[in-house]
Coordinates of C-alpha atoms in Angstrom, one line a residue:
M1 CA 50.6 159.9 -122.3
A2 CA 54.3 159.0 -122.7
R3 CA 55.1 160.9 -119.6
S4 CA 52.5 159.0 -117.5
R5 CA 53.9 155.7 -118.8
V6 CA 57.4 156.7 -117.6
V7 CA 56.0 157.7 -114.2
R8 CA 54.2 154.4 -113.9
R9 CA 57.4 152.5 -114.8
V10 CA 59.4 154.5 -112.3
L11 CA 56.9 153.8 -109.6
A12 CA 56.7 150.1 -110.5
G13 CA 60.5 149.9 -110.5
G14 CA 60.6 151.6 -107.1
A15 CA 58.1 149.2 -105.7
L16 CA 60.0 146.2 -106.9
L17 CA 63.2 147.6 -105.4
A18 CA 61.4 148.2 -102.1
A19 CA 60.0 144.7 -102.1
G20 CA 63.4 143.2 -102.9
W21 CA 65.0 145.2 -100.1
A22 CA 62.3 144.1 -97.6
L23 CA 62.8 140.5 -98.6
R24 CA 66.6 140.5 -98.9
N25 CA 67.1 138.6 -95.6
V26 CA 64.4 136.1 -95.9
P27 CA 66.6 133.2 -97.3
A28 CA 69.0 133.7 -94.3
E29 CA 66.1 134.1 -91.9
L30 CA 64.8 130.7 -92.9
G31 CA 68.0 129.1 -91.8
V32 CA 69.5 125.9 -93.1
R33 CA 68.8 122.2 -92.8
P34 CA 71.8 121.0 -90.8
L35 CA 71.9 117.5 -92.2
T36 CA 72.4 118.8 -95.8
A37 CA 75.8 120.2 -94.8
G38 CA 77.1 116.7 -93.7
G39 CA 80.3 116.6 -91.7
A40 CA 80.8 116.2 -88.0
R41 CA 77.6 118.1 -87.1
A42 CA 75.4 115.7 -89.1
E43 CA 77.2 112.8 -87.5
R44 CA 76.5 114.1 -84.0
M45 CA 72.9 114.7 -84.8
R46 CA 72.4 111.2 -86.2
A47 CA 74.1 109.7 -83.1
S48 CA 71.7 111.4 -80.7
A49 CA 69.1 109.2 -79.0
L50 CA 66.6 111.9 -79.8
F51 CA 67.1 111.7 -83.5
D52 CA 64.8 109.3 -85.4
G53 CA 63.9 109.1 -89.1
G54 CA 65.7 112.2 -90.1
V55 CA 64.3 114.5 -87.4
F56 CA 64.5 115.1 -83.6
V57 CA 61.6 113.8 -81.5
N58 CA 60.2 114.3 -78.0
P59 CA 60.5 111.3 -75.7
M60 CA 57.3 112.7 -74.3
P61 CA 55.0 113.3 -77.3
G62 CA 53.2 116.7 -77.6
R63 CA 49.7 117.1 -78.8
T64 CA 48.5 119.9 -81.1
L65 CA 45.1 120.3 -82.7
A66 CA 44.9 120.3 -86.5
P67 CA 44.3 123.8 -87.9
S68 CA 41.0 122.6 -89.3
K69 CA 39.9 121.8 -85.7
P70 CA 40.5 124.8 -83.5
P71 CA 39.3 124.9 -79.9
E72 CA 35.7 125.9 -79.3
G73 CA 35.3 129.7 -79.5
F74 CA 38.6 130.2 -81.3
W75 CA 37.2 132.2 -84.3
R76 CA 34.9 134.3 -82.0
D77 CA 37.7 135.2 -79.7
L78 CA 40.1 135.9 -82.6
F79 CA 38.0 138.7 -83.9
T80 CA 36.3 140.0 -80.7
Q81 CA 39.0 139.9 -78.0
R82 CA 41.8 141.7 -79.8
E83 CA 42.1 144.6 -77.3
A84 CA 42.3 142.3 -74.3
R85 CA 45.5 140.7 -75.8
R86 CA 47.3 144.0 -75.7
P87 CA 48.3 146.2 -72.7
G88 CA 45.8 149.1 -72.1
G89 CA 48.6 151.6 -71.9
P90 CA 52.4 152.0 -72.1
V91 CA 54.2 149.2 -70.3
P92 CA 56.5 150.7 -67.6
L93 CA 60.2 150.1 -68.3
R94 CA 63.2 150.2 -66.0
A95 CA 66.9 150.8 -66.6
P96 CA 69.0 147.8 -65.5
T97 CA 71.2 148.4 -62.5
A98 CA 74.8 149.1 -63.6
G99 CA 77.8 147.3 -62.3
T100 CA 78.4 143.8 -61.1
S101 CA 77.3 142.3 -57.8
G102 CA 79.4 139.2 -57.8
E103 CA 76.3 137.2 -56.7
L104 CA 73.1 136.5 -58.6
R105 CA 70.9 139.0 -60.4
A106 CA 68.4 138.9 -63.3
V107 CA 66.9 141.3 -65.8
W108 CA 63.9 140.4 -67.8
M109 CA 64.1 142.3 -71.1
G110 CA 60.8 141.2 -72.4
H111 CA 59.3 137.9 -73.8
A112 CA 61.9 135.2 -73.1
T113 CA 65.0 137.4 -73.3
T114 CA 66.7 137.5 -69.9
L115 CA 70.1 138.7 -68.7
V116 CA 71.4 136.8 -65.7
E117 CA 74.5 137.7 -63.7
I118 CA 76.0 134.7 -62.0
E119 CA 79.0 135.4 -59.7
G120 CA 80.2 138.3 -61.9
R121 CA 79.6 136.5 -65.2
H122 CA 76.8 137.7 -67.6
V123 CA 74.7 135.1 -69.4
L124 CA 72.1 136.3 -72.0
F125 CA 69.2 133.9 -72.7
D126 CA 67.4 133.8 -76.0
P127 CA 68.2 137.4 -77.0
V128 CA 65.7 139.0 -79.4
W129 CA 66.0 142.7 -80.1
S130 CA 64.0 142.9 -83.3
R131 CA 60.7 144.7 -83.7
R132 CA 58.9 141.6 -84.9
V133 CA 59.4 137.9 -84.4
S134 CA 59.1 136.8 -88.0
P135 CA 61.3 136.3 -91.1
L136 CA 59.6 139.5 -92.4
Q137 CA 60.0 142.7 -90.4
F138 CA 56.8 144.2 -91.9
F139 CA 54.6 141.2 -91.0
G140 CA 54.2 139.0 -88.0
P141 CA 53.9 139.5 -84.2
R142 CA 55.1 143.0 -83.2
R143 CA 56.4 144.3 -79.9
L144 CA 53.9 145.6 -77.4
H145 CA 56.5 147.6 -75.5
A146 CA 59.8 149.2 -76.2
L147 CA 63.1 147.6 -75.3
P148 CA 64.4 148.7 -71.9
V149 CA 68.0 148.9 -73.2
E150 CA 69.9 148.7 -76.5
L151 CA 72.3 145.9 -77.2
E152 CA 75.2 148.3 -77.2
E153 CA 74.4 149.3 -73.6
L154 CA 74.6 145.7 -72.2
P155 CA 77.5 144.8 -70.0
E156 CA 80.1 142.5 -71.4
I157 CA 78.4 139.2 -72.2
D158 CA 80.3 136.0 -71.2
A159 CA 77.8 133.5 -72.8
I160 CA 74.8 133.6 -75.1
V161 CA 72.4 130.7 -74.6
I162 CA 69.7 129.6 -77.1
S163 CA 66.9 127.2 -76.3
H164 CA 65.6 126.5 -79.8
D165 CA 65.3 128.1 -83.3
H166 CA 61.8 129.6 -83.4
Y167 CA 61.8 133.3 -84.3
D168 CA 60.8 134.5 -80.9
H169 CA 63.9 132.9 -79.4
L170 CA 66.5 133.0 -82.1
D171 CA 66.7 136.3 -84.0
L172 CA 69.1 136.8 -86.9
A173 CA 69.6 140.5 -86.5
T174 CA 70.3 140.1 -82.8
V175 CA 72.8 137.3 -83.4
R176 CA 74.6 139.3 -86.0
A177 CA 74.8 142.3 -83.7
L178 CA 76.1 140.2 -80.8
T179 CA 78.7 138.6 -83.0
R180 CA 79.9 142.1 -84.0
L181 CA 79.8 143.6 -80.5
G182 CA 81.6 140.9 -78.5
D183 CA 83.3 137.5 -78.5
A184 CA 81.0 135.5 -76.2
P185 CA 80.3 131.9 -77.3
F186 CA 76.8 130.8 -78.3
L187 CA 75.6 127.7 -76.5
V188 CA 72.9 125.9 -78.5
P189 CA 71.2 122.6 -78.9
L190 CA 72.3 120.2 -81.7
G191 CA 71.9 121.5 -85.2
I192 CA 71.4 125.2 -84.4
G193 CA 75.1 125.9 -85.1
A194 CA 74.3 125.5 -88.8
H195 CA 72.0 128.5 -88.6
L196 CA 74.6 130.6 -86.8
E197 CA 77.4 129.7 -89.2
R198 CA 75.1 130.7 -92.1
W199 CA 74.7 134.0 -90.3
R200 CA 78.6 134.4 -90.1
V201 CA 79.1 133.5 -86.5
P202 CA 82.7 132.0 -86.3
P203 CA 82.5 128.3 -85.8
E204 CA 84.9 128.5 -82.8
R205 CA 82.2 130.6 -81.0
V206 CA 79.5 127.9 -81.4
I207 CA 79.1 125.2 -78.8
E208 CA 76.4 122.6 -79.7
L209 CA 75.1 120.2 -77.1
D210 CA 72.8 117.2 -76.9
W211 CA 70.6 116.8 -73.8
E212 CA 72.7 116.1 -70.7
E213 CA 75.9 117.2 -72.4
E214 CA 77.8 120.0 -70.7
A215 CA 80.3 122.7 -71.4
H216 CA 82.4 125.0 -69.2
V217 CA 82.5 128.7 -70.1
A218 CA 83.8 131.6 -68.1
G219 CA 83.9 129.5 -64.9
L220 CA 80.3 128.4 -65.3
R221 CA 78.9 124.9 -66.1
F222 CA 76.2 124.9 -68.8
T223 CA 74.2 121.7 -69.2
A224 CA 71.6 121.2 -72.0
T225 CA 68.5 119.6 -70.5
A226 CA 65.2 118.3 -71.7
A227 CA 62.2 120.3 -72.9
R228 CA 58.9 119.3 -74.5
H229 CA 58.7 121.4 -77.6
F230 CA 59.7 121.4 -81.3
S231 CA 61.7 123.4 -83.7
G232 CA 61.6 124.9 -87.2
R233 CA 62.0 128.2 -89.1
A234 CA 60.7 127.3 -92.5
F235 CA 58.4 124.6 -93.9
T236 CA 60.0 121.6 -92.1
R237 CA 59.9 120.8 -88.4
N238 CA 62.5 119.4 -86.0
D239 CA 65.6 119.7 -88.1
T240 CA 67.3 121.0 -85.0
L241 CA 67.1 120.1 -81.3
W242 CA 65.3 122.2 -78.6
G243 CA 66.1 122.2 -74.9
S244 CA 66.3 123.9 -71.5
W245 CA 69.5 124.8 -69.7
A246 CA 71.0 124.4 -66.2
V247 CA 73.7 126.9 -65.4
A248 CA 75.9 126.4 -62.3
G249 CA 78.5 128.6 -60.7
E250 CA 80.4 127.8 -57.5
R251 CA 77.5 129.2 -55.3
H252 CA 74.5 129.7 -57.5
R253 CA 72.4 127.6 -59.9
V254 CA 69.9 128.8 -62.5
F255 CA 67.5 126.9 -64.7
Y256 CA 66.1 128.3 -67.9
A257 CA 63.1 126.4 -69.3
G258 CA 63.1 127.9 -72.8
D259 CA 59.8 126.8 -74.4
S260 CA 58.2 123.6 -73.1
G261 CA 55.1 121.9 -72.0
Y262 CA 55.0 120.4 -68.6
F263 CA 56.4 116.9 -68.3
E264 CA 57.4 114.6 -65.5
G265 CA 61.1 114.9 -66.2
Y266 CA 61.5 118.2 -64.3
A267 CA 62.0 116.3 -61.1
G268 CA 64.9 114.4 -62.6
I269 CA 66.5 117.6 -63.9
G270 CA 66.2 119.1 -60.4
A271 CA 67.7 116.0 -58.8
A272 CA 70.6 115.9 -61.2
H273 CA 71.4 119.6 -61.6
G274 CA 69.5 121.5 -58.8
P275 CA 68.4 122.8 -56.5
F276 CA 68.1 126.1 -58.3
D277 CA 68.3 129.5 -56.8
L278 CA 66.3 130.8 -59.7
T279 CA 64.1 129.2 -62.3
I280 CA 63.2 131.2 -65.4
M281 CA 59.8 129.7 -66.5
P282 CA 57.5 130.5 -69.5
I283 CA 54.0 131.4 -68.4
G284 CA 52.4 132.7 -71.6
A285 CA 51.3 131.7 -75.1
Y286 CA 49.4 128.7 -73.9
S287 CA 46.3 127.3 -75.6
P288 CA 44.0 124.3 -75.6
A289 CA 45.2 123.9 -79.2
W290 CA 48.7 123.1 -78.1
P291 CA 48.4 121.7 -74.6
D292 CA 51.7 119.9 -74.5
I293 CA 54.3 122.4 -75.9
H294 CA 53.7 125.5 -73.8
M295 CA 53.1 125.5 -70.0
D296 CA 50.3 127.5 -68.5
P297 CA 51.1 129.4 -65.2
E298 CA 49.9 126.6 -62.9
E299 CA 52.1 124.1 -64.7
A300 CA 55.1 126.5 -64.5
V301 CA 54.7 126.6 -60.7
R302 CA 54.5 122.8 -60.6
A303 CA 57.6 122.5 -62.7
H304 CA 59.4 125.0 -60.5
L305 CA 58.6 122.9 -57.4
D306 CA 59.7 119.7 -59.2
L307 CA 63.0 121.4 -60.0
G308 CA 63.6 122.4 -56.5
G309 CA 63.5 126.1 -57.3
R310 CA 63.7 128.8 -54.7
T311 CA 62.5 131.8 -56.7
L312 CA 60.5 131.8 -60.0
L313 CA 61.0 134.5 -62.6
P314 CA 58.2 134.3 -65.2
V315 CA 59.0 135.0 -68.9
H316 CA 57.4 134.4 -72.3
W317 CA 54.5 136.8 -71.7
G318 CA 53.7 140.5 -72.2
T319 CA 55.8 141.4 -75.3
F320 CA 54.3 139.6 -78.3
T321 CA 50.8 138.3 -78.8
L322 CA 51.2 134.6 -79.6
A323 CA 48.0 133.1 -78.2
M324 CA 44.4 134.0 -77.4
H325 CA 44.5 134.7 -73.7
S326 CA 44.4 138.2 -72.4
W327 CA 47.5 140.2 -71.7
T328 CA 47.1 140.2 -67.9
E329 CA 46.0 136.6 -67.6
P330 CA 49.4 134.8 -67.3
P331 CA 50.7 136.9 -64.4
D332 CA 47.3 137.0 -62.7
R333 CA 47.1 133.2 -62.7
L334 CA 50.8 132.8 -61.7
W335 CA 50.4 135.1 -58.7
R336 CA 47.3 133.3 -57.5
E337 CA 48.9 129.9 -57.9
A338 CA 52.1 131.0 -56.2
K339 CA 50.2 132.3 -53.2
A340 CA 48.2 129.0 -53.0
R341 CA 51.4 126.9 -53.1
D342 CA 53.7 129.2 -51.1
V343 CA 56.1 129.8 -54.0
R344 CA 58.3 132.9 -54.1
I345 CA 58.0 134.7 -57.4
V346 CA 59.3 138.0 -58.8
V347 CA 57.4 139.7 -61.6
P348 CA 59.6 142.6 -62.7
R349 CA 58.9 145.3 -65.2
P350 CA 61.0 145.0 -68.3
G351 CA 64.5 146.1 -67.6
E352 CA 64.2 145.9 -63.8
T353 CA 67.1 144.2 -62.0
V354 CA 66.0 141.7 -59.4
D355 CA 67.9 139.7 -56.7
P356 CA 66.3 136.3 -56.3
H357 CA 67.5 136.1 -52.8
A358 CA 66.0 139.4 -51.8
A359 CA 62.9 139.3 -54.0
P360 CA 60.7 142.4 -53.8
P361 CA 57.0 141.9 -52.9
V362 CA 54.8 141.4 -56.0
D363 CA 52.9 144.6 -56.6
G364 CA 50.6 143.7 -59.4
W365 CA 51.9 146.5 -61.6
W366 CA 50.5 144.8 -64.8
Q367 CA 46.9 144.9 -63.5
T368 CA 46.6 148.6 -64.1
L369 CA 47.1 147.9 -67.9
G370 CA 44.3 145.4 -68.2
T371 CA 41.6 146.2 -70.8

C-alpha cells in the first residue's frame, strides 16, 4: 500500500512538472500591453490618429457576428465537414532556389509566411515556423503540411516585416530564433515592439511605424499602410496596431496585405505607393461570421486591381484550418475570378520560387488533394 502511494505521488509530481514545462512560455506568448510600459512608445501610440479611448480603431469599421449567433449551418458544418477542411494527401513541397537574382522573386512558405527577394535584398513577411499557431504548442490550429525549409537554411535576411500580433502572424519561437540567427531589423506597426522587447529582441532592431510612416532599410523603402483588421494575443483587443506594407526598391515594388477585409482605401494605397509588381494577398479563412476582417478570393482580386498590381500571389490558405470553407475552395475561387477578370496570378507549392515577371501557368496542383 505504501509503495502504491509513493508511485502515485511520483506520477502526480511528474504530471505537474510536465504541465509546468508545457505552460512555461504562456506568459511570454500572451505578450504585453504596450501602454502599461509608458515612455516614448506609449506617447507615440496616443498621438496616432488611429488611437481612441485606449485602443486602436479601424477608420472603416469591421463587422463580426456574436458567438451566440453563428451563421446558418455553422454547427452542422463544424462536425460534418472536417475532412474537407484538410488536404486529401501530402501537400507537395519544393526547395527554394538558391542564390540571388538581383531582381524580384518570392517564396511562399505556407500560410502568410513569404520570403521576397527585391533587388538582392531578402525580406521575410510574417514568419511563423511553429507547429501550432497558439500560445500552447499542444492545443490550437496545427500545420497541415511540413515546412519547406528550416530557418537555419534561409538566406541572409535583411528585414523582417510583421503585419499584426495574432498568433498566425507573430510567433514567439520564430522571433527568438531569427533574433539569434541574424541581425535583421523587425518592422512592425505601433505597439508590437513591446512584445518583441519582452521576447528579448534588442530595441535597436525594432522599427515601429504608424500608417503612412516609412523607414529605409538595406536600400529599400518600407511604408506601413492601412488594413481592415484587429489585434490581440490575450483577453484584450487592439492594444497594438495592425497594417499592410508597401516595399519599394529602385526598380520593383511589392505590396503585402497582411490580414484585412476589403475596403475602398486600396485604390489610394496604389496611387500613393504603387503600381506594384507583386501583391501578396490573403485569400483564405473568410467567413460570413467575420465579413469585414478577412477577404474572400474575389475581394482579393478586386483589391489587387485597385492597387495597380501586376501579379497576385495568394497566401493565408492551405496551412492552418482557421475557417469552415474547404481546403481547395480559396484557390479554386481565386483561379476562376482571375480568369474572369484577366488577372495574372501565381499559385506556387510551398517552398517554390516564383518570378512575378515570368509567372508559370497555373496548373491546379491543389485540386488533386481535394476530399
